[in-house]
PDB file of C-alpha atoms in Angstrom:
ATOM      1  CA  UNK A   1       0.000   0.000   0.000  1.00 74.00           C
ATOM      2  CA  UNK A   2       1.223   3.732  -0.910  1.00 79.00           C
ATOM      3  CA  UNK A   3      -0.050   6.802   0.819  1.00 82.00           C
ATOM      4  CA  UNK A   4      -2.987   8.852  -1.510  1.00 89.00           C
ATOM      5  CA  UNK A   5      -1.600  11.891  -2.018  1.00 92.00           C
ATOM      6  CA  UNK A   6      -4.010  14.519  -3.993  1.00 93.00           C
ATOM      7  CA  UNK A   7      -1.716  16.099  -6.372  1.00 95.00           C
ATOM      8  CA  UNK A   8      -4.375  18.613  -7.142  1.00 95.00           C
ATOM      9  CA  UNK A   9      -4.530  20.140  -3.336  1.00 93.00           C
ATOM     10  CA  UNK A  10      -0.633  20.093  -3.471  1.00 95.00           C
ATOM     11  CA  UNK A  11      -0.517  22.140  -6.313  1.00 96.00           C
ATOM     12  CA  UNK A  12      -3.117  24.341  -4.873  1.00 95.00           C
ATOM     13  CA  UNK A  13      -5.534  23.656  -8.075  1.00 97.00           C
ATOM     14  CA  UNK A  14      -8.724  22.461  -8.354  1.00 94.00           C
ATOM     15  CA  UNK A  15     -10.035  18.827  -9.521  1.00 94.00           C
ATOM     16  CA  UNK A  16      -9.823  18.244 -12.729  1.00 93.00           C
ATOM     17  CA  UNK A  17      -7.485  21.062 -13.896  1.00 95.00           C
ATOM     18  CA  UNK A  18      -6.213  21.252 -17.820  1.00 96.00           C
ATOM     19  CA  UNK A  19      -2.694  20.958 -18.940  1.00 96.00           C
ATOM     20  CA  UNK A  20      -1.617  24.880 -18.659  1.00 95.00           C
ATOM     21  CA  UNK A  21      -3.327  25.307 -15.387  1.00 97.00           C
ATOM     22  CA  UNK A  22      -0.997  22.286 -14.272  1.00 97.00           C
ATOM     23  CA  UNK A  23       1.598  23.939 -15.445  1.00 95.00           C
ATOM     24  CA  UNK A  24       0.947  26.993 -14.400  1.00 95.00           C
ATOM     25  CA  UNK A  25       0.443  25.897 -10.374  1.00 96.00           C
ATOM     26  CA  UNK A  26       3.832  23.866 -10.605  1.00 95.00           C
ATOM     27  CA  UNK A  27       5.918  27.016 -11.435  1.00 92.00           C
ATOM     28  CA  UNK A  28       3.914  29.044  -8.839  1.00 94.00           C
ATOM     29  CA  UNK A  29       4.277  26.197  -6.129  1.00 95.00           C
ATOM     30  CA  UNK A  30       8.008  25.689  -7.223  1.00 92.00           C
ATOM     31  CA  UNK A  31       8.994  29.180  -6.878  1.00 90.00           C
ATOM     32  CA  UNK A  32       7.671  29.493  -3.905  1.00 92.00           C
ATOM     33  CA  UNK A  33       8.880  26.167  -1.897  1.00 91.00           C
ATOM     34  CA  UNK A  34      11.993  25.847  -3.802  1.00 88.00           C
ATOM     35  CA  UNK A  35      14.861  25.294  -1.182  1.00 86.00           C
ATOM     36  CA  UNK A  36      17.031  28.404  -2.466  1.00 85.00           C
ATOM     37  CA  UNK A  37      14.292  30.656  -2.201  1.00 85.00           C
ATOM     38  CA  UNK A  38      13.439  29.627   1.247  1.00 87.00           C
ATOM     39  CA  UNK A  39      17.263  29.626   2.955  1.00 89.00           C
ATOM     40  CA  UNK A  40      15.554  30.047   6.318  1.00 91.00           C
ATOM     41  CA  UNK A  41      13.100  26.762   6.228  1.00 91.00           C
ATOM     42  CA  UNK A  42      13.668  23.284   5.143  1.00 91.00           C
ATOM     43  CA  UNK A  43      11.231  22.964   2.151  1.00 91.00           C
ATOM     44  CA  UNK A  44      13.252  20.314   1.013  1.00 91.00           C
ATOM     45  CA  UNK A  45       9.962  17.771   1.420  1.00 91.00           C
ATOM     46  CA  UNK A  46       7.345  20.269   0.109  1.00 92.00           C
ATOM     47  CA  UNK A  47       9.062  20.670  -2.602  1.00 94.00           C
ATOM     48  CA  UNK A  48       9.569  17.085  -3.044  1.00 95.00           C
ATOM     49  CA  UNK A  49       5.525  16.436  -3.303  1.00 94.00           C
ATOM     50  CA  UNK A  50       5.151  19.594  -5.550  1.00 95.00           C
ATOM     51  CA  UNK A  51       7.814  17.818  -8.004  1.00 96.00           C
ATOM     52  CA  UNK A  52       5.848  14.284  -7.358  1.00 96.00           C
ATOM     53  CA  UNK A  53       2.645  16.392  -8.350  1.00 97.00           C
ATOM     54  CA  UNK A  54       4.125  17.234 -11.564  1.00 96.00           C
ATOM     55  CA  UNK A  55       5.249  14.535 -12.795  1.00 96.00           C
ATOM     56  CA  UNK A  56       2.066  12.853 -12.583  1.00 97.00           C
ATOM     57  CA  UNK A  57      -0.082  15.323 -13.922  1.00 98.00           C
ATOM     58  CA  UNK A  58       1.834  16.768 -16.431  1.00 96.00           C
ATOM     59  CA  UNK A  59       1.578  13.323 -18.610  1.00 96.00           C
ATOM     60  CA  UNK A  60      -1.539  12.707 -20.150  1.00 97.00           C
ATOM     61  CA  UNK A  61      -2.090   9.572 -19.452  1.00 97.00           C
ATOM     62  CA  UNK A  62      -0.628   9.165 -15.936  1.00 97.00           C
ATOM     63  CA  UNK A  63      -3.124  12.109 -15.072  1.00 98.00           C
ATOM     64  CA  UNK A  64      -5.711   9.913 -16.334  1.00 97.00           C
ATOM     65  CA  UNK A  65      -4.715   7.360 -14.899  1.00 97.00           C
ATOM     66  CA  UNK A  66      -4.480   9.146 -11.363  1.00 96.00           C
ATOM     67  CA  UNK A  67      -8.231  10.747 -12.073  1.00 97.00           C
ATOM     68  CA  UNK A  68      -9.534   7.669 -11.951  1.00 96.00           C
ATOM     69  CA  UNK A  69      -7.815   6.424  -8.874  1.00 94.00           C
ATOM     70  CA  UNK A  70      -8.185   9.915  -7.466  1.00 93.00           C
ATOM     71  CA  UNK A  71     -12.117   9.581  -7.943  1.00 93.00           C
ATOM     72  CA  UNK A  72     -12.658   6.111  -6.470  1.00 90.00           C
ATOM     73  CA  UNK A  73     -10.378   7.868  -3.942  1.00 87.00           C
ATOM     74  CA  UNK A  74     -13.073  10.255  -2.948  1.00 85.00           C
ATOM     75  CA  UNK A  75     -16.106   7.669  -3.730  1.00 86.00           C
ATOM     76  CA  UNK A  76     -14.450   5.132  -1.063  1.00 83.00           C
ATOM     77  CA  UNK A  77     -13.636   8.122   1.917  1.00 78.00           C
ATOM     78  CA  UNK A  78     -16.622  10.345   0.870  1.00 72.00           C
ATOM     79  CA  UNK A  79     -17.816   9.290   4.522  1.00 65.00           C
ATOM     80  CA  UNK A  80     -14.578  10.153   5.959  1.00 62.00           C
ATOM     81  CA  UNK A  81     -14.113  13.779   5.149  1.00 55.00           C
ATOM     82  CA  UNK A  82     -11.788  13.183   2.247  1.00 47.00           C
ATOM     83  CA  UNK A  83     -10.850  16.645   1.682  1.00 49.00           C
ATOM     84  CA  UNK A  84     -10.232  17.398   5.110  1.00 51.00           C
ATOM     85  CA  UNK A  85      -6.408  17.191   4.657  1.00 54.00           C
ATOM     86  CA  UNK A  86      -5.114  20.520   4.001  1.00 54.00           C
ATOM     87  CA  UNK A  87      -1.150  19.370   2.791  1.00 60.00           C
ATOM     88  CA  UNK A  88      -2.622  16.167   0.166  1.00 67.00           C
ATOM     89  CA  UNK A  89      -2.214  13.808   2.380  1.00 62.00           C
ATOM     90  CA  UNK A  90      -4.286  10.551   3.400  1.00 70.00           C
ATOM     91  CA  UNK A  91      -4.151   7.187   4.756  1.00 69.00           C
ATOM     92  CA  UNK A  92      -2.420   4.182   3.160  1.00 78.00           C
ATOM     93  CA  UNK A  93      -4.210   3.142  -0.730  1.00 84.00           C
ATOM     94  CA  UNK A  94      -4.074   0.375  -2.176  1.00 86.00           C
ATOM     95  CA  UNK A  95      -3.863   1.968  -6.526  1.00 91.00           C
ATOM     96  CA  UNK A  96      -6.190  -0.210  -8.483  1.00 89.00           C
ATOM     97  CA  UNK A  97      -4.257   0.343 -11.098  1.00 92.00           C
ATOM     98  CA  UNK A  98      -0.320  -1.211 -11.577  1.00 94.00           C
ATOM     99  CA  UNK A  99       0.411   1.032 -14.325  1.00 95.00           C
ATOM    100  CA  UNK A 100      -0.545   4.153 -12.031  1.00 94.00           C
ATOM    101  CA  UNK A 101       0.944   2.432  -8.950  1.00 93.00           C
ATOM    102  CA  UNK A 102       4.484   2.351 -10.568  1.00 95.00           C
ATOM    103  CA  UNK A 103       3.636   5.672 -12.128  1.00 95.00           C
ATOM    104  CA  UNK A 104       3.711   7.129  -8.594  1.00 93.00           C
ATOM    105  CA  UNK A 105       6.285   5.402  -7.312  1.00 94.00           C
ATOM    106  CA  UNK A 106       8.867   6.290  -9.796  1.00 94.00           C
ATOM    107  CA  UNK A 107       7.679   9.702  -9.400  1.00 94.00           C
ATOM    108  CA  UNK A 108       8.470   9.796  -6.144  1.00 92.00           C
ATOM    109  CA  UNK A 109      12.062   8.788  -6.503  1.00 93.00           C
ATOM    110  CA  UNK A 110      12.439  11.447  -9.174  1.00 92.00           C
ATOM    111  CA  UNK A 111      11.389  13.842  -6.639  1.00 91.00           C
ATOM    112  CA  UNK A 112      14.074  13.129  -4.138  1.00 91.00           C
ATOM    113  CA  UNK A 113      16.741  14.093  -6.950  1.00 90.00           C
ATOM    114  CA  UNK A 114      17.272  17.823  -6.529  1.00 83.00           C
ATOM    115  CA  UNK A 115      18.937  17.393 -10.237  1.00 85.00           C
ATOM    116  CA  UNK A 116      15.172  16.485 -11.388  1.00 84.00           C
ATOM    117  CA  UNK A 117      13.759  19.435 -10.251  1.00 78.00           C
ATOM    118  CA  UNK A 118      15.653  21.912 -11.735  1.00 78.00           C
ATOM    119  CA  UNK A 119      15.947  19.886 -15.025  1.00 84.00           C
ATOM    120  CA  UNK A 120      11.865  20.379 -14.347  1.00 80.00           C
ATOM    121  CA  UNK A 121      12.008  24.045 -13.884  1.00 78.00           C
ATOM    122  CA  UNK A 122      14.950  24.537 -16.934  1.00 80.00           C
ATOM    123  CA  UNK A 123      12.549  23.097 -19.322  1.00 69.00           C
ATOM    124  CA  UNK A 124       9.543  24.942 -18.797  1.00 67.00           C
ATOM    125  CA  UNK A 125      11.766  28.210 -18.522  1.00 66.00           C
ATOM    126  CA  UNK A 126      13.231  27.526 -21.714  1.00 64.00           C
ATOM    127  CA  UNK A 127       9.735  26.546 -22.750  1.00 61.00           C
ATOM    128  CA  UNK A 128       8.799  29.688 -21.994  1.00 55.00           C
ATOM    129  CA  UNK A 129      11.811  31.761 -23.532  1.00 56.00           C
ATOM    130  CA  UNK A 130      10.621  29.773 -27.023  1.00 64.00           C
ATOM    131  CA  UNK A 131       7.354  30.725 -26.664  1.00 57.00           C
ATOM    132  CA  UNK A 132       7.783  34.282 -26.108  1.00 53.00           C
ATOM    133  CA  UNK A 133      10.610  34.660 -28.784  1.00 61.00           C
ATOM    134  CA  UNK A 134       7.918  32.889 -31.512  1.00 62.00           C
ATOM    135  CA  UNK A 135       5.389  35.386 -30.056  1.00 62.00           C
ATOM    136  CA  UNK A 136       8.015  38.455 -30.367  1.00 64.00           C
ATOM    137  CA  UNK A 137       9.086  37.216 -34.089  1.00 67.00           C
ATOM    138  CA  UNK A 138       5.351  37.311 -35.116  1.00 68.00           C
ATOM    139  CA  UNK A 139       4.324  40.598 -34.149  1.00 67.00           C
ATOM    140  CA  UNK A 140       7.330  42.257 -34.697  1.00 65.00           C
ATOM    141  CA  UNK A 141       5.750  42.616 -38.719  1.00 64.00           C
ATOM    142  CA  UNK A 142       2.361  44.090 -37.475  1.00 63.00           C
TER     143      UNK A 142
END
């Protein structure tokens, strides 16, 4: 059994959430937990579930994947007060799904490698640089 974790919550985004909204919440979340912004605190482990988050949501099909364990999630602690955690975290789950189980687990390791997060957080920068430059190179003949 794994502990649930609701990547959504962690992210501070609502259920379900599209692709840039994702995206968006990660580099929000990162910037603000990311150890070297924080010198004072450790946020090495916050920053560790925000990474986690991302890598599972950020794929198309592990997020679907996750949806549907995330719902029967919900269905099966409905009772319980699922959403009364306020850092995404539950009791032990047993993930219906291998494929998703592995999914998370993997992620998980990735997010213990600070080397993974900034390779995270170089490639939607330069993501970002692209896009903007594309955007600049367009407009600049209007």
């Amino acid at each position: 059994m794994t502990m649930f974790k609701d990547y959504y919550l962690i992210l501070g985004i609502s259920y379900p959430s599209t692709p840039e909204e994702i995206k968006t919440a990660f580099r929000r979340q990162a910037k603000r937990w990311h150890p070297d912004h924080n010198p004072e605190m450790d946020t090495t482990s916050k920053m560790q579930d925000i990474v986690e988050a991302y890598s599972i949501l950020k794929n198309e099909e592990s997020r679907r994947l996750y949806n549907y364990e995330y719902e029967q999630f919900v269905k099966k602690n409905a009772s319980k007060d699922a959403h009364a955690s306020t850092d995404g975290y539950y009791a032990e789950y047993d993930f219906t799904n291998q494929n998703i189980k592995e999914n998370v687990e993997n992620a998980r390791n990735k997010a213990k490698d600070r080397n993974y997060w900034d390779e995270l957080l170089t490639g939607l920068k330069n993501n970002a640089n692209t896009a903007v430059k594309g955007a600049w190179n367009e407009m600049k003949y209007y």
